[in-house]
mmCIF file of C-alpha atoms in Angstrom:
data_model
loop_
_atom_site.group_PDB
_atom_site.id
_atom_site.type_symbol
_atom_site.label_atom_id
_atom_site.label_comp_id
_atom_site.label_asym_id
_atom_site.label_seq_id
_atom_site.Cartn_x
_atom_site.Cartn_y
_atom_site.Cartn_z
ATOM 1 C CA MET A 14 18.084 -7.802 1.524
ATOM 2 C CA ASP A 15 17.535 -9.940 -1.559
ATOM 3 C CA ALA A 16 13.883 -9.349 -2.295
ATOM 4 C CA LEU A 17 10.883 -7.284 -1.349
ATOM 5 C CA LEU A 18 7.204 -8.181 -1.195
ATOM 6 C CA GLY A 19 4.503 -5.518 -1.261
ATOM 7 C CA VAL A 20 0.856 -6.463 -0.816
ATOM 8 C CA ALA A 21 -1.463 -3.612 -1.802
ATOM 9 C CA ALA A 22 1.423 -1.238 -1.037
ATOM 10 C CA GLN A 23 1.104 1.933 -3.057
ATOM 11 C CA VAL A 24 1.930 5.567 -3.637
ATOM 12 C CA ALA A 25 -1.088 7.033 -1.876
ATOM 13 C CA TYR A 26 -1.299 10.329 -3.753
ATOM 14 C CA PHE A 27 -5.012 10.921 -4.352
ATOM 15 C CA GLY A 28 -4.385 11.508 -8.072
ATOM 16 C CA HIS A 29 -3.746 7.781 -8.577
ATOM 17 C CA TRP A 30 -7.381 7.025 -7.796
ATOM 18 C CA SER A 31 -10.133 7.327 -10.385
ATOM 19 C CA GLY A 32 -13.840 7.999 -10.410
ATOM 20 C CA PHE A 33 -15.682 8.383 -7.126
ATOM 21 C CA ALA A 34 -12.771 6.772 -5.244
ATOM 22 C CA ARG A 35 -10.657 9.786 -6.271
ATOM 23 C CA VAL A 36 -13.220 12.097 -4.693
ATOM 24 C CA GLN A 37 -13.142 9.960 -1.541
ATOM 25 C CA ALA A 38 -9.322 10.040 -1.439
ATOM 26 C CA TRP A 39 -9.326 13.811 -1.975
ATOM 27 C CA VAL A 40 -11.785 14.296 0.900
ATOM 28 C CA PHE A 41 -9.767 11.950 3.124
ATOM 29 C CA PHE A 42 -6.422 13.718 2.628
ATOM 30 C CA HIS A 43 -7.686 17.296 2.338
ATOM 31 C CA LEU A 44 -10.486 17.304 4.898
ATOM 32 C CA MET A 45 -10.963 14.219 7.059
ATOM 33 C CA LEU A 46 -7.422 13.659 8.376
ATOM 34 C CA PRO A 47 -6.669 17.339 9.071
ATOM 35 C CA LEU A 48 -10.112 17.919 10.599
ATOM 36 C CA ALA A 49 -9.870 14.830 12.826
ATOM 37 C CA VAL A 50 -6.507 16.010 14.154
ATOM 38 C CA ARG A 51 -7.847 19.497 14.781
ATOM 39 C CA LEU A 52 -10.933 18.207 16.617
ATOM 40 C CA LEU A 53 -9.541 15.150 18.424
ATOM 41 C CA GLY A 54 -5.800 15.754 18.601
ATOM 42 C CA HIS A 55 -5.277 12.543 16.585
ATOM 43 C CA ALA A 56 -6.890 10.665 13.701
ATOM 44 C CA SER A 57 -9.336 8.042 14.879
ATOM 45 C CA GLY A 58 -8.675 4.569 13.560
ATOM 46 C CA ARG A 59 -12.354 4.443 12.646
ATOM 47 C CA LEU A 60 -11.482 6.530 9.591
ATOM 48 C CA LEU A 61 -9.728 3.428 8.207
ATOM 49 C CA GLY A 62 -11.985 0.687 9.480
ATOM 50 C CA PRO A 63 -13.528 -0.813 12.590
ATOM 51 C CA LYS A 64 -10.330 -2.482 13.851
ATOM 52 C CA ALA A 65 -7.754 0.146 12.863
ATOM 53 C CA GLN A 66 -5.671 1.908 15.484
ATOM 54 C CA ASP A 67 -5.659 5.655 16.090
ATOM 55 C CA LEU A 68 -2.917 7.672 14.381
ATOM 56 C CA PRO A 69 -0.930 10.270 16.314
ATOM 57 C CA ALA A 70 -1.434 13.830 15.085
ATOM 58 C CA GLY A 71 2.002 14.147 13.487
ATOM 59 C CA ALA A 72 1.702 10.901 11.543
ATOM 60 C CA ALA A 73 -1.825 11.730 10.379
ATOM 61 C CA LEU A 74 -0.877 15.217 9.202
ATOM 62 C CA GLU A 75 2.232 13.945 7.419
ATOM 63 C CA TRP A 76 0.179 11.261 5.678
ATOM 64 C CA ALA A 77 -2.411 13.877 4.695
ATOM 65 C CA ARG A 78 0.311 16.137 3.272
ATOM 66 C CA TRP A 79 1.841 13.270 1.293
ATOM 67 C CA GLY A 80 -1.604 12.243 0.009
ATOM 68 C CA ARG A 81 -2.055 15.744 -1.420
ATOM 69 C CA THR A 82 1.437 15.796 -2.989
ATOM 70 C CA PRO A 83 2.147 14.347 -6.443
ATOM 71 C CA GLY A 84 4.701 11.655 -5.774
ATOM 72 C CA PHE A 85 3.425 11.091 -2.210
ATOM 73 C CA LEU A 86 6.414 10.644 0.128
ATOM 74 C CA PHE A 87 8.690 10.588 -2.909
ATOM 75 C CA GLY A 88 7.917 14.282 -3.342
ATOM 76 C CA ASP A 89 9.014 15.087 0.228
ATOM 77 C CA ASP A 90 12.481 16.636 -0.003
ATOM 78 C CA SER A 91 13.061 16.136 3.723
ATOM 79 C CA LEU A 92 13.227 12.379 3.080
ATOM 80 C CA ALA A 93 15.730 12.519 0.225
ATOM 81 C CA ARG A 94 18.470 10.661 2.126
ATOM 82 C CA GLU A 95 16.136 8.035 3.557
ATOM 83 C CA ARG A 96 14.529 7.183 0.220
ATOM 84 C CA ALA A 97 16.636 4.477 -1.336
ATOM 85 C CA TYR A 98 13.994 2.785 -3.442
ATOM 86 C CA HIS A 99 15.833 3.729 -6.633
ATOM 87 C CA ARG A 100 19.015 2.025 -5.367
ATOM 88 C CA PHE A 101 17.450 -1.306 -4.431
ATOM 89 C CA SER A 102 18.540 -3.882 -7.013
ATOM 90 C CA GLY A 103 16.896 -7.045 -5.711
ATOM 91 C CA ALA A 104 13.673 -8.673 -6.782
ATOM 92 C CA VAL A 105 10.527 -6.661 -6.059
ATOM 93 C CA HIS A 106 7.140 -8.349 -6.170
ATOM 94 C CA LEU A 107 4.225 -5.960 -5.835
ATOM 95 C CA TRP A 108 0.683 -7.284 -5.586
ATOM 96 C CA SER A 109 -2.529 -5.430 -6.172
ATOM 97 C CA ILE A 110 -5.905 -6.783 -5.164
ATOM 98 C CA SER A 111 -8.618 -6.407 -7.764
ATOM 99 C CA GLY A 112 -11.533 -4.583 -6.241
ATOM 100 C CA ASP A 113 -9.308 -2.632 -3.825
ATOM 101 C CA HIS A 114 -10.449 0.686 -5.266
ATOM 102 C CA LEU A 115 -10.530 2.595 -1.992
ATOM 103 C CA PHE A 116 -7.102 1.863 -0.483
ATOM 104 C CA GLY A 117 -4.846 0.363 -3.148
ATOM 105 C CA PRO A 118 -5.890 0.698 -6.775
ATOM 106 C CA ALA A 119 -3.584 -0.891 -9.325
ATOM 107 C CA SER A 120 -2.503 2.537 -10.634
ATOM 108 C CA ALA A 121 -1.181 3.484 -7.179
ATOM 109 C CA VAL A 122 0.691 0.161 -6.914
ATOM 110 C CA ASP A 123 2.115 0.802 -10.403
ATOM 111 C CA ALA A 124 3.337 4.206 -9.206
ATOM 112 C CA LEU A 125 5.234 2.476 -6.394
ATOM 113 C CA ALA A 126 6.747 0.005 -8.868
ATOM 114 C CA GLN A 127 8.199 2.938 -10.821
ATOM 115 C CA GLN A 128 10.238 3.988 -7.781
ATOM 116 C CA PHE A 129 12.325 0.791 -7.920
ATOM 117 C CA SER A 130 14.253 1.814 -11.035
ATOM 118 C CA ALA A 131 17.264 -0.469 -10.387
ATOM 119 C CA ALA A 132 15.246 -3.488 -9.258
ATOM 120 C CA ARG A 133 13.755 -6.454 -11.037
ATOM 121 C CA VAL A 134 10.120 -5.495 -10.505
ATOM 122 C CA GLN A 135 7.261 -7.866 -11.137
ATOM 123 C CA ARG A 136 3.645 -6.795 -10.744
ATOM 124 C CA HIS A 137 1.043 -9.325 -9.721
ATOM 125 C CA SER A 138 -2.663 -9.176 -9.093
ATOM 126 C CA VAL A 139 -5.012 -11.407 -7.184
ATOM 127 C CA ALA A 140 -8.774 -11.426 -7.598
ATOM 128 C CA PRO A 141 -11.488 -12.857 -5.366
ATOM 129 C CA ALA A 142 -12.332 -15.410 -8.077
ATOM 130 C CA ASP A 143 -8.747 -16.738 -7.824
ATOM 131 C CA LEU A 144 -9.555 -17.808 -4.272
ATOM 132 C CA GLY A 145 -13.210 -18.663 -4.775
ATOM 133 C CA VAL A 146 -14.387 -15.860 -2.487
ATOM 134 C CA GLN A 147 -16.680 -12.860 -2.936
ATOM 135 C CA LYS A 148 -14.143 -10.211 -1.910
ATOM 136 C CA ILE A 149 -10.610 -9.751 -0.617
ATOM 137 C CA GLU A 150 -10.338 -5.990 -0.095
ATOM 138 C CA HIS A 151 -7.262 -4.089 1.095
ATOM 139 C CA PHE A 152 -6.898 -5.651 4.538
ATOM 140 C CA GLY A 153 -8.089 -9.111 3.467
ATOM 141 C CA PRO A 154 -4.601 -10.659 3.336
ATOM 142 C CA PHE A 155 -4.382 -10.112 7.095
ATOM 143 C CA ARG A 156 -7.675 -11.817 7.909
ATOM 144 C CA ARG A 157 -7.467 -15.353 9.267
ATOM 145 C CA ASP A 158 -10.132 -16.682 6.916
ATOM 146 C CA LEU A 159 -8.139 -15.687 3.809
ATOM 147 C CA GLY A 160 -4.559 -15.867 5.038
ATOM 148 C CA ALA A 161 -3.981 -19.611 4.735
ATOM 149 C CA GLN A 162 -5.327 -19.564 1.198
ATOM 150 C CA LEU A 163 -3.751 -16.314 0.036
ATOM 151 C CA TRP A 164 -0.246 -16.169 1.521
ATOM 152 C CA PRO A 165 1.188 -19.204 -0.296
ATOM 153 C CA ARG A 166 0.210 -17.470 -3.564
ATOM 154 C CA LEU A 167 1.732 -14.149 -2.445
ATOM 155 C CA LEU A 168 4.954 -15.717 -1.183
ATOM 156 C CA ALA A 169 5.616 -18.095 -4.096
ATOM 157 C CA PRO A 170 7.288 -15.541 -6.412
ATOM 158 C CA ILE A 171 9.441 -14.057 -3.672
ATOM 159 C CA GLU A 172 10.499 -17.490 -2.449
ATOM 160 C CA ALA A 173 11.540 -18.323 -6.005
ATOM 161 C CA ALA A 174 13.519 -15.068 -6.195
ATOM 162 C CA SER A 175 15.213 -15.633 -2.837
ATOM 163 C CA PRO A 176 16.176 -19.273 -2.181
ATOM 164 C CA LYS A 177 17.536 -18.318 1.254
ATOM 165 C CA LEU A 178 14.079 -17.149 2.248
ATOM 166 C CA ALA A 179 12.386 -20.265 0.904
ATOM 167 C CA ALA A 180 14.757 -22.437 2.963
ATOM 168 C CA ARG A 181 13.802 -20.576 6.138
ATOM 169 C CA LEU A 182 10.031 -20.814 5.699
#
């Protein structure tokens, strides 16, 4: 693998959030996910949004545990062998979306960037004004109405970093 693209990908430890969003993240990881699993046997996708899928109990509880742990999954010793972020030496392009305070604040994306210690990391940000829209939000890049406008911008740096990829697209 030559390059990696992350769009609103982050270290989802609640401590990377600020203000009221930090309170919301704390409640989500400490109360909502564990309580949903206890009551329903899974975490309803409605916790994430109207079109999100349900999460199996094990995945929801693991995510909740990571969200309460400084370092998120990087603090989980059981994953030590699987975590190779620090060994990846390719180009890493991580995008944050301004206004994505609930799911992917810039500080949480920055925390992910720090995990790629051997890579050539570049941080990018996109704002609604860049696209002439009112909002993008966390899941906006996957909406049809924004995708055609947004993805060329997101892919441009990674295509430049990986000519093989650009030739295939």
